[in-house]
């Protein structure tokens, strides 16, 4: 068994698609209209057949309180692996990305947390 799909709830699918592709560097995999919303997924360009990230609309009534609580408590909705957290945070900061946690080294793991502009905190991480 392996993970096929994961999701993050986003306030605006089009805005999220731009952020996750133009800023974070993912590529669009599926974009299927479903009424007012879309089945919209992105993948890593390094693994185009790997795990898909669904940019899920935040329309369900339970979603906003959930997202608000996570952000207030500083809890990331997702975690993405990078080769070098320091270099990636510098690259993203140059693109205007706001970080809520600067790179932090804890033993063999380095993490940073950013705001995805769509209502979520996202962690980037690398291990030595």
Short mmCIF file of N, CA, C and O in Angstrom, two decimals:
data_model
loop_
_atom_site.label_atom_id
_atom_site.label_comp_id
_atom_site.label_asym_id
_atom_site.label_seq_id
_atom_site.Cartn_x
_atom_site.Cartn_y
_atom_site.Cartn_z
N UNK A 1 0.84 -1.16 0.00
CA UNK A 1 0.00 0.00 0.00
C UNK A 1 0.89 1.24 0.00
O UNK A 1 1.94 1.26 0.64
N UNK A 2 0.45 2.26 -0.73
CA UNK A 2 1.18 3.53 -0.72
C UNK A 2 0.19 4.68 -0.83
O UNK A 2 -0.97 4.47 -1.21
N UNK A 3 0.62 5.86 -0.47
CA UNK A 3 -0.25 7.03 -0.52
C UNK A 3 -0.40 7.45 -1.98
O UNK A 3 0.59 7.67 -2.68
N UNK A 4 -1.64 7.56 -2.41
CA UNK A 4 -1.95 7.96 -3.79
C UNK A 4 -2.33 9.44 -3.87
O UNK A 4 -1.95 10.13 -4.80
N UNK A 5 -3.09 9.92 -2.88
CA UNK A 5 -3.65 11.26 -2.91
C UNK A 5 -3.71 11.82 -1.50
O UNK A 5 -4.05 11.11 -0.56
N UNK A 6 -3.37 13.08 -1.38
CA UNK A 6 -3.56 13.81 -0.14
C UNK A 6 -4.18 15.14 -0.54
O UNK A 6 -4.20 15.49 -1.72
N UNK A 7 -4.70 15.89 0.42
CA UNK A 7 -5.34 17.14 0.04
C UNK A 7 -5.07 18.24 1.05
O UNK A 7 -4.74 17.97 2.21
N UNK A 8 -5.20 19.46 0.57
CA UNK A 8 -5.24 20.64 1.42
C UNK A 8 -6.49 21.41 1.02
O UNK A 8 -6.84 21.47 -0.17
N UNK A 9 -7.18 21.94 2.02
CA UNK A 9 -8.36 22.75 1.75
C UNK A 9 -7.90 24.16 1.40
O UNK A 9 -7.13 24.76 2.15
N UNK A 10 -8.39 24.69 0.28
CA UNK A 10 -7.96 26.01 -0.17
C UNK A 10 -9.17 26.93 -0.32
O UNK A 10 -10.26 26.50 -0.69
N UNK A 11 -8.96 28.21 -0.03
CA UNK A 11 -10.02 29.20 -0.11
C UNK A 11 -10.40 29.53 -1.55
O UNK A 11 -11.53 29.92 -1.81
N UNK A 12 -9.45 29.41 -2.46
CA UNK A 12 -9.66 29.79 -3.86
C UNK A 12 -8.81 28.85 -4.71
O UNK A 12 -7.58 28.92 -4.66
N UNK A 13 -9.45 27.99 -5.49
CA UNK A 13 -8.68 26.99 -6.24
C UNK A 13 -7.75 27.62 -7.28
O UNK A 13 -6.63 27.14 -7.46
N UNK A 14 -8.17 28.65 -7.96
CA UNK A 14 -7.32 29.27 -8.98
C UNK A 14 -6.10 29.92 -8.35
O UNK A 14 -4.98 29.78 -8.83
N UNK A 15 -6.32 30.64 -7.26
CA UNK A 15 -5.21 31.26 -6.52
C UNK A 15 -4.26 30.18 -6.01
O UNK A 15 -3.03 30.32 -6.09
N UNK A 16 -4.83 29.10 -5.49
CA UNK A 16 -4.01 28.00 -4.98
C UNK A 16 -3.19 27.37 -6.10
O UNK A 16 -2.01 27.08 -5.92
N UNK A 17 -3.81 27.16 -7.26
CA UNK A 17 -3.08 26.58 -8.39
C UNK A 17 -1.88 27.45 -8.76
O UNK A 17 -0.78 26.94 -8.97
N UNK A 18 -2.08 28.76 -8.82
CA UNK A 18 -0.96 29.66 -9.13
C UNK A 18 0.14 29.56 -8.08
O UNK A 18 1.33 29.47 -8.41
N UNK A 19 -0.23 29.54 -6.79
CA UNK A 19 0.78 29.48 -5.73
C UNK A 19 1.53 28.15 -5.76
O UNK A 19 2.76 28.13 -5.71
N UNK A 20 0.80 27.06 -5.84
CA UNK A 20 1.43 25.75 -5.77
C UNK A 20 2.25 25.42 -7.02
O UNK A 20 3.20 24.65 -6.94
N UNK A 21 1.91 26.03 -8.17
CA UNK A 21 2.71 25.79 -9.38
C UNK A 21 3.76 26.88 -9.58
O UNK A 21 4.95 26.59 -9.64
N UNK A 22 3.34 28.14 -9.65
CA UNK A 22 4.26 29.23 -9.96
C UNK A 22 5.27 29.51 -8.85
O UNK A 22 6.39 29.91 -9.12
N UNK A 23 4.87 29.32 -7.61
CA UNK A 23 5.75 29.64 -6.48
C UNK A 23 6.44 28.39 -5.94
O UNK A 23 7.67 28.33 -5.86
N UNK A 24 5.65 27.38 -5.56
CA UNK A 24 6.26 26.18 -4.97
C UNK A 24 6.90 25.27 -6.02
O UNK A 24 7.80 24.51 -5.68
N UNK A 25 6.44 25.31 -7.26
CA UNK A 25 7.08 24.53 -8.32
C UNK A 25 6.43 23.21 -8.67
O UNK A 25 6.98 22.43 -9.44
N UNK A 26 5.25 22.93 -8.10
CA UNK A 26 4.53 21.72 -8.51
C UNK A 26 3.98 21.90 -9.92
O UNK A 26 3.99 23.01 -10.45
N UNK A 27 3.50 20.83 -10.52
CA UNK A 27 2.89 20.91 -11.85
C UNK A 27 1.46 20.37 -11.77
O UNK A 27 1.17 19.45 -10.99
N UNK A 28 0.59 20.96 -12.57
CA UNK A 28 -0.81 20.53 -12.59
C UNK A 28 -0.91 19.14 -13.19
O UNK A 28 -0.33 18.86 -14.22
N UNK A 29 -1.68 18.27 -12.54
CA UNK A 29 -1.88 16.90 -13.02
C UNK A 29 -3.30 16.74 -13.57
O UNK A 29 -3.48 16.30 -14.69
N UNK A 30 -4.30 17.09 -12.77
CA UNK A 30 -5.70 16.96 -13.19
C UNK A 30 -6.42 18.28 -12.94
O UNK A 30 -6.19 18.93 -11.93
N UNK A 31 -7.30 18.63 -13.87
CA UNK A 31 -8.13 19.81 -13.72
C UNK A 31 -9.47 19.48 -14.37
O UNK A 31 -9.67 19.68 -15.56
N UNK A 32 -10.39 18.94 -13.56
CA UNK A 32 -11.67 18.44 -14.07
C UNK A 32 -12.79 19.27 -13.45
O UNK A 32 -12.94 19.30 -12.22
N UNK A 33 -13.58 19.97 -14.28
CA UNK A 33 -14.69 20.76 -13.74
C UNK A 33 -15.72 19.87 -13.03
O UNK A 33 -16.07 18.80 -13.52
N UNK A 34 -16.16 20.34 -11.85
CA UNK A 34 -17.19 19.65 -11.07
C UNK A 34 -18.17 20.70 -10.58
O UNK A 34 -18.13 21.10 -9.42
N UNK A 35 -19.03 21.19 -11.46
CA UNK A 35 -19.94 22.27 -11.09
C UNK A 35 -19.16 23.54 -10.89
O UNK A 35 -18.37 23.94 -11.75
N UNK A 36 -19.33 24.16 -9.72
CA UNK A 36 -18.60 25.40 -9.43
C UNK A 36 -17.15 25.14 -9.04
O UNK A 36 -16.33 26.06 -9.06
N UNK A 37 -16.82 23.93 -8.67
CA UNK A 37 -15.47 23.59 -8.23
C UNK A 37 -14.79 22.69 -9.26
O UNK A 37 -15.35 22.40 -10.31
N UNK A 38 -13.57 22.26 -8.94
CA UNK A 38 -12.79 21.42 -9.84
C UNK A 38 -12.10 20.32 -9.05
O UNK A 38 -11.79 20.49 -7.87
N UNK A 39 -11.86 19.19 -9.73
CA UNK A 39 -10.95 18.17 -9.20
C UNK A 39 -9.58 18.62 -9.70
O UNK A 39 -9.23 18.44 -10.86
N UNK A 40 -8.85 19.28 -8.81
CA UNK A 40 -7.62 19.97 -9.21
C UNK A 40 -6.46 19.41 -8.40
O UNK A 40 -6.41 19.58 -7.18
N UNK A 41 -5.55 18.71 -9.09
CA UNK A 41 -4.41 18.13 -8.39
C UNK A 41 -3.10 18.62 -8.98
O UNK A 41 -3.02 18.98 -10.16
N UNK A 42 -2.09 18.62 -8.13
CA UNK A 42 -0.72 18.94 -8.54
C UNK A 42 0.19 17.81 -8.08
O UNK A 42 -0.15 17.06 -7.16
N UNK A 43 1.34 17.71 -8.74
CA UNK A 43 2.34 16.70 -8.39
C UNK A 43 3.72 17.34 -8.45
O UNK A 43 3.92 18.40 -9.05
N UNK A 44 4.68 16.65 -7.89
CA UNK A 44 6.07 17.08 -7.99
C UNK A 44 6.55 16.84 -9.41
O UNK A 44 6.29 15.76 -9.98
N UNK A 45 7.27 17.79 -10.01
CA UNK A 45 7.84 17.53 -11.33
C UNK A 45 8.86 16.39 -11.31
O UNK A 45 9.12 15.77 -12.33
N UNK A 46 9.39 16.10 -10.12
CA UNK A 46 10.35 15.01 -9.97
C UNK A 46 9.67 13.65 -9.93
O UNK A 46 10.32 12.63 -10.14
N UNK A 47 8.37 13.62 -9.63
CA UNK A 47 7.60 12.38 -9.56
C UNK A 47 6.21 12.60 -10.17
O UNK A 47 5.20 12.62 -9.47
N UNK A 48 6.14 12.77 -11.50
CA UNK A 48 4.85 13.07 -12.13
C UNK A 48 3.80 11.99 -11.94
O UNK A 48 2.61 12.27 -12.05
N UNK A 49 4.20 10.78 -11.65
CA UNK A 49 3.25 9.71 -11.38
C UNK A 49 3.17 9.37 -9.89
O UNK A 49 2.63 8.34 -9.51
N UNK A 50 3.72 10.26 -9.07
CA UNK A 50 3.73 10.05 -7.63
C UNK A 50 2.47 10.56 -6.96
O UNK A 50 1.44 10.78 -7.61
N UNK A 51 2.56 10.76 -5.67
CA UNK A 51 1.43 11.22 -4.87
C UNK A 51 0.91 12.55 -5.40
O UNK A 51 1.67 13.48 -5.63
N UNK A 52 -0.42 12.62 -5.56
CA UNK A 52 -1.07 13.85 -6.00
C UNK A 52 -1.55 14.63 -4.80
O UNK A 52 -1.97 14.06 -3.78
N UNK A 53 -1.50 15.95 -4.91
CA UNK A 53 -2.02 16.84 -3.88
C UNK A 53 -3.29 17.48 -4.45
O UNK A 53 -3.23 18.19 -5.45
N UNK A 54 -4.42 17.19 -3.82
CA UNK A 54 -5.69 17.76 -4.24
C UNK A 54 -5.86 19.12 -3.60
O UNK A 54 -5.78 19.26 -2.38
N UNK A 55 -6.09 20.13 -4.43
CA UNK A 55 -6.38 21.48 -3.95
C UNK A 55 -7.90 21.55 -3.77
O UNK A 55 -8.64 21.91 -4.66
N UNK A 56 -8.33 21.13 -2.60
CA UNK A 56 -9.74 20.89 -2.30
C UNK A 56 -10.44 22.17 -1.86
O UNK A 56 -9.94 22.89 -1.00
N UNK A 57 -11.61 22.46 -2.43
CA UNK A 57 -12.36 23.65 -2.02
C UNK A 57 -12.74 23.59 -0.54
O UNK A 57 -13.02 22.52 -0.01
N UNK A 58 -12.75 24.76 0.10
CA UNK A 58 -13.04 24.86 1.53
C UNK A 58 -14.52 25.04 1.84
O UNK A 58 -14.87 25.61 2.86
N UNK A 59 -15.40 24.55 0.98
CA UNK A 59 -16.82 24.82 1.11
C UNK A 59 -17.55 24.14 2.25
O UNK A 59 -18.57 24.64 2.72
N UNK A 60 -17.07 23.02 2.72
CA UNK A 60 -17.78 22.30 3.80
C UNK A 60 -17.74 23.14 5.08
O UNK A 60 -16.71 23.72 5.42
N UNK A 61 -18.86 23.22 5.82
CA UNK A 61 -18.91 24.06 7.02
C UNK A 61 -17.87 23.73 8.08
O UNK A 61 -17.49 24.61 8.86
N UNK A 62 -17.39 22.51 8.14
CA UNK A 62 -16.39 22.14 9.16
C UNK A 62 -14.99 22.61 8.80
O UNK A 62 -14.11 22.67 9.66
N UNK A 63 -14.77 22.95 7.55
CA UNK A 63 -13.41 23.24 7.10
C UNK A 63 -12.85 24.53 7.69
O UNK A 63 -11.71 24.55 8.18
N UNK A 64 -13.61 25.63 7.66
CA UNK A 64 -13.05 26.90 8.13
C UNK A 64 -12.65 26.88 9.60
O UNK A 64 -11.55 27.31 9.93
N UNK A 65 -13.47 26.35 10.50
CA UNK A 65 -13.02 26.27 11.90
C UNK A 65 -11.77 25.40 12.05
O UNK A 65 -10.87 25.71 12.84
N UNK A 66 -11.70 24.31 11.29
CA UNK A 66 -10.53 23.42 11.32
C UNK A 66 -9.28 24.17 10.86
O UNK A 66 -8.25 24.16 11.55
N UNK A 67 -9.37 24.83 9.70
CA UNK A 67 -8.21 25.56 9.18
C UNK A 67 -7.79 26.69 10.11
O UNK A 67 -6.60 26.88 10.37
N UNK A 68 -8.76 27.42 10.64
CA UNK A 68 -8.46 28.52 11.55
C UNK A 68 -7.73 28.02 12.78
O UNK A 68 -6.74 28.62 13.22
N UNK A 69 -8.20 26.92 13.36
CA UNK A 69 -7.55 26.35 14.55
C UNK A 69 -6.12 25.92 14.26
O UNK A 69 -5.22 26.16 15.06
N UNK A 70 -5.91 25.27 13.11
CA UNK A 70 -4.55 24.86 12.76
C UNK A 70 -3.62 26.05 12.63
O UNK A 70 -2.51 26.06 13.18
N UNK A 71 -4.06 27.08 11.91
CA UNK A 71 -3.22 28.27 11.71
C UNK A 71 -2.95 28.96 13.04
O UNK A 71 -1.81 29.34 13.34
N UNK A 72 -3.98 29.13 13.87
CA UNK A 72 -3.79 29.78 15.18
C UNK A 72 -2.79 29.04 16.04
O UNK A 72 -2.04 29.65 16.79
N UNK A 73 -2.77 27.72 15.93
CA UNK A 73 -1.85 26.92 16.73
C UNK A 73 -0.51 26.68 16.03
O UNK A 73 0.36 25.99 16.56
N UNK A 74 -0.35 27.23 14.81
CA UNK A 74 0.91 27.09 14.07
C UNK A 74 1.15 25.70 13.51
O UNK A 74 2.29 25.32 13.28
N UNK A 75 0.08 24.96 13.26
CA UNK A 75 0.21 23.57 12.79
C UNK A 75 0.10 23.53 11.27
O UNK A 75 -0.92 23.94 10.71
N UNK A 76 1.11 23.01 10.59
CA UNK A 76 1.05 22.91 9.13
C UNK A 76 0.01 21.89 8.67
O UNK A 76 -0.18 20.84 9.29
N UNK A 77 -0.65 22.22 7.56
CA UNK A 77 -1.63 21.32 6.96
C UNK A 77 -0.95 20.23 6.14
O UNK A 77 -1.54 19.18 5.89
N UNK A 78 0.28 20.50 5.70
CA UNK A 78 1.02 19.53 4.88
C UNK A 78 2.51 19.80 5.07
O UNK A 78 2.92 20.87 5.53
N UNK A 79 3.31 18.81 4.70
CA UNK A 79 4.76 18.92 4.80
C UNK A 79 5.38 18.42 3.50
O UNK A 79 5.03 17.34 3.02
N UNK A 80 6.26 19.23 2.92
CA UNK A 80 6.90 18.89 1.66
C UNK A 80 8.41 18.80 1.83
O UNK A 80 9.03 19.66 2.46
N UNK A 81 9.00 17.75 1.27
CA UNK A 81 10.44 17.54 1.36
C UNK A 81 11.16 18.41 0.33
O UNK A 81 10.71 18.53 -0.81
N UNK A 82 12.26 19.01 0.75
CA UNK A 82 13.13 19.78 -0.13
C UNK A 82 14.56 19.33 0.11
O UNK A 82 14.86 18.69 1.12
N UNK A 83 15.45 19.66 -0.80
CA UNK A 83 16.85 19.29 -0.65
C UNK A 83 17.57 20.11 0.41
O UNK A 83 18.47 19.62 1.08
N UNK A 84 17.17 21.39 0.55
CA UNK A 84 17.85 22.30 1.46
C UNK A 84 16.85 23.35 1.93
O UNK A 84 16.47 24.24 1.14
N UNK A 85 16.40 23.27 3.16
CA UNK A 85 15.39 24.20 3.68
C UNK A 85 15.89 25.64 3.64
O UNK A 85 15.14 26.55 3.28
N UNK A 86 17.15 25.88 3.97
CA UNK A 86 17.67 27.25 3.96
C UNK A 86 17.63 27.84 2.55
O UNK A 86 17.15 28.96 2.37
N UNK A 87 18.10 27.10 1.57
CA UNK A 87 18.11 27.59 0.19
C UNK A 87 16.68 27.78 -0.33
O UNK A 87 16.37 28.78 -1.00
N UNK A 88 15.81 26.83 -0.02
CA UNK A 88 14.42 26.93 -0.50
C UNK A 88 13.70 28.08 0.17
O UNK A 88 12.93 28.81 -0.47
N UNK A 89 13.92 28.30 1.43
CA UNK A 89 13.25 29.43 2.10
C UNK A 89 13.77 30.75 1.55
O UNK A 89 12.99 31.69 1.37
N UNK A 90 15.05 30.84 1.21
CA UNK A 90 15.59 32.05 0.57
C UNK A 90 14.93 32.28 -0.79
O UNK A 90 14.55 33.40 -1.13
N UNK A 91 14.80 31.20 -1.57
CA UNK A 91 14.18 31.31 -2.90
C UNK A 91 12.73 31.76 -2.78
O UNK A 91 12.28 32.68 -3.48
N UNK A 92 12.00 31.15 -1.85
CA UNK A 92 10.59 31.49 -1.68
C UNK A 92 10.41 32.90 -1.12
O UNK A 92 9.51 33.63 -1.53
N UNK A 93 11.25 33.28 -0.19
CA UNK A 93 11.17 34.63 0.37
C UNK A 93 11.38 35.68 -0.72
O UNK A 93 10.71 36.71 -0.74
N UNK A 94 12.28 35.40 -1.65
CA UNK A 94 12.53 36.32 -2.77
C UNK A 94 11.29 36.45 -3.67
O UNK A 94 11.13 37.45 -4.37
N UNK A 95 10.41 35.45 -3.62
CA UNK A 95 9.17 35.49 -4.39
C UNK A 95 8.01 36.09 -3.58
O UNK A 95 6.87 36.09 -4.03
N UNK A 96 8.32 36.56 -2.37
CA UNK A 96 7.31 37.22 -1.54
C UNK A 96 6.58 36.32 -0.57
O UNK A 96 5.60 36.74 0.05
N UNK A 97 7.05 35.09 -0.40
CA UNK A 97 6.38 34.16 0.51
C UNK A 97 6.67 34.57 1.95
O UNK A 97 7.80 34.90 2.32
N UNK A 98 5.62 34.53 2.78
CA UNK A 98 5.72 34.86 4.20
C UNK A 98 5.94 33.57 5.00
O UNK A 98 5.18 32.61 4.85
N UNK A 99 6.95 33.58 5.85
CA UNK A 99 7.24 32.44 6.71
C UNK A 99 6.77 32.73 8.13
O UNK A 99 7.01 33.80 8.66
N UNK A 100 6.12 31.74 8.73
CA UNK A 100 5.70 31.86 10.13
C UNK A 100 6.71 31.20 11.05
O UNK A 100 6.68 31.43 12.26
N UNK A 101 7.58 30.37 10.48
CA UNK A 101 8.69 29.77 11.23
C UNK A 101 9.91 29.78 10.31
O UNK A 101 9.89 29.19 9.25
N UNK A 102 10.92 30.48 10.73
CA UNK A 102 12.16 30.49 9.97
C UNK A 102 12.82 29.11 10.06
O UNK A 102 12.47 28.31 10.93
N UNK A 103 13.78 28.82 9.18
CA UNK A 103 14.44 27.51 9.25
C UNK A 103 14.93 27.21 10.66
O UNK A 103 15.56 28.04 11.30
N UNK A 104 14.59 26.00 11.10
CA UNK A 104 14.91 25.57 12.45
C UNK A 104 15.55 24.19 12.37
O UNK A 104 14.95 23.26 11.83
N UNK A 105 16.76 24.08 12.90
CA UNK A 105 17.46 22.80 12.89
C UNK A 105 17.21 22.09 14.22
O UNK A 105 17.44 22.66 15.28
N UNK A 106 16.72 20.87 14.13
CA UNK A 106 16.47 20.05 15.33
C UNK A 106 17.09 18.69 15.07
O UNK A 106 16.49 17.83 14.43
N UNK A 107 18.30 18.54 15.52
CA UNK A 107 19.02 17.29 15.28
C UNK A 107 19.33 17.13 13.80
O UNK A 107 19.97 17.98 13.19
N UNK A 108 18.84 16.06 13.20
CA UNK A 108 19.13 15.78 11.80
C UNK A 108 18.06 16.33 10.85
O UNK A 108 18.13 16.09 9.64
N UNK A 109 17.07 17.05 11.39
CA UNK A 109 15.97 17.57 10.58
C UNK A 109 15.95 19.09 10.63
O UNK A 109 16.14 19.69 11.70
N UNK A 110 15.73 19.72 9.48
CA UNK A 110 15.55 21.17 9.41
C UNK A 110 14.17 21.43 8.82
O UNK A 110 13.79 20.82 7.82
N UNK A 111 13.43 22.33 9.46
CA UNK A 111 12.09 22.66 9.00
C UNK A 111 11.92 24.17 8.91
O UNK A 111 12.66 24.94 9.54
N UNK A 112 10.92 24.59 8.14
CA UNK A 112 10.45 25.97 8.10
C UNK A 112 8.97 25.88 7.76
O UNK A 112 8.51 24.90 7.17
N UNK A 113 8.21 26.91 8.14
CA UNK A 113 6.77 26.90 7.90
C UNK A 113 6.39 28.19 7.19
O UNK A 113 6.79 29.29 7.60
N UNK A 114 5.59 28.04 6.13
CA UNK A 114 5.18 29.18 5.31
C UNK A 114 3.67 29.26 5.19
O UNK A 114 2.96 28.28 5.42
N UNK A 115 3.19 30.43 4.80
CA UNK A 115 1.78 30.68 4.57
C UNK A 115 1.52 30.48 3.07
O UNK A 115 2.14 31.13 2.24
N UNK A 116 0.57 29.60 2.73
CA UNK A 116 0.33 29.32 1.31
C UNK A 116 -0.62 30.32 0.65
O UNK A 116 -0.98 30.15 -0.51
N UNK A 117 -1.03 31.36 1.35
CA UNK A 117 -1.93 32.43 0.87
C UNK A 117 -3.34 31.93 0.62
O UNK A 117 -4.18 32.69 0.14
N UNK A 118 -3.63 30.68 0.92
CA UNK A 118 -4.95 30.08 0.68
C UNK A 118 -5.55 29.52 1.96
O UNK A 118 -6.41 28.65 1.92
N UNK A 119 -5.03 30.00 3.12
CA UNK A 119 -5.59 29.61 4.39
C UNK A 119 -4.86 28.51 5.13
O UNK A 119 -5.36 28.01 6.14
N UNK A 120 -3.66 28.14 4.66
CA UNK A 120 -2.92 27.04 5.28
C UNK A 120 -1.49 27.43 5.62
O UNK A 120 -0.89 28.26 4.95
N UNK A 121 -0.96 26.74 6.60
CA UNK A 121 0.48 26.75 6.84
C UNK A 121 1.03 25.48 6.23
O UNK A 121 0.44 24.42 6.33
N UNK A 122 2.19 25.60 5.58
CA UNK A 122 2.85 24.48 4.92
C UNK A 122 4.27 24.39 5.46
O UNK A 122 4.98 25.39 5.51
N UNK A 123 4.68 23.19 5.82
CA UNK A 123 6.04 22.97 6.30
C UNK A 123 6.91 22.46 5.16
O UNK A 123 6.46 21.65 4.35
N UNK A 124 8.14 22.97 5.12
CA UNK A 124 9.14 22.35 4.24
C UNK A 124 10.19 21.74 5.15
O UNK A 124 10.47 22.25 6.24
N UNK A 125 10.76 20.62 4.71
CA UNK A 125 11.63 19.86 5.60
C UNK A 125 12.72 19.16 4.79
O UNK A 125 12.50 18.78 3.64
N UNK A 126 13.89 19.04 5.40
CA UNK A 126 14.91 18.13 4.87
C UNK A 126 15.63 17.47 6.04
O UNK A 126 15.68 18.00 7.14
N UNK A 127 16.12 16.27 5.75
CA UNK A 127 16.87 15.51 6.75
C UNK A 127 18.30 15.38 6.29
O UNK A 127 18.56 15.24 5.09
N UNK A 128 19.22 15.39 7.26
CA UNK A 128 20.64 15.23 6.92
C UNK A 128 20.97 13.78 6.77
O UNK A 128 20.41 12.90 7.34
#
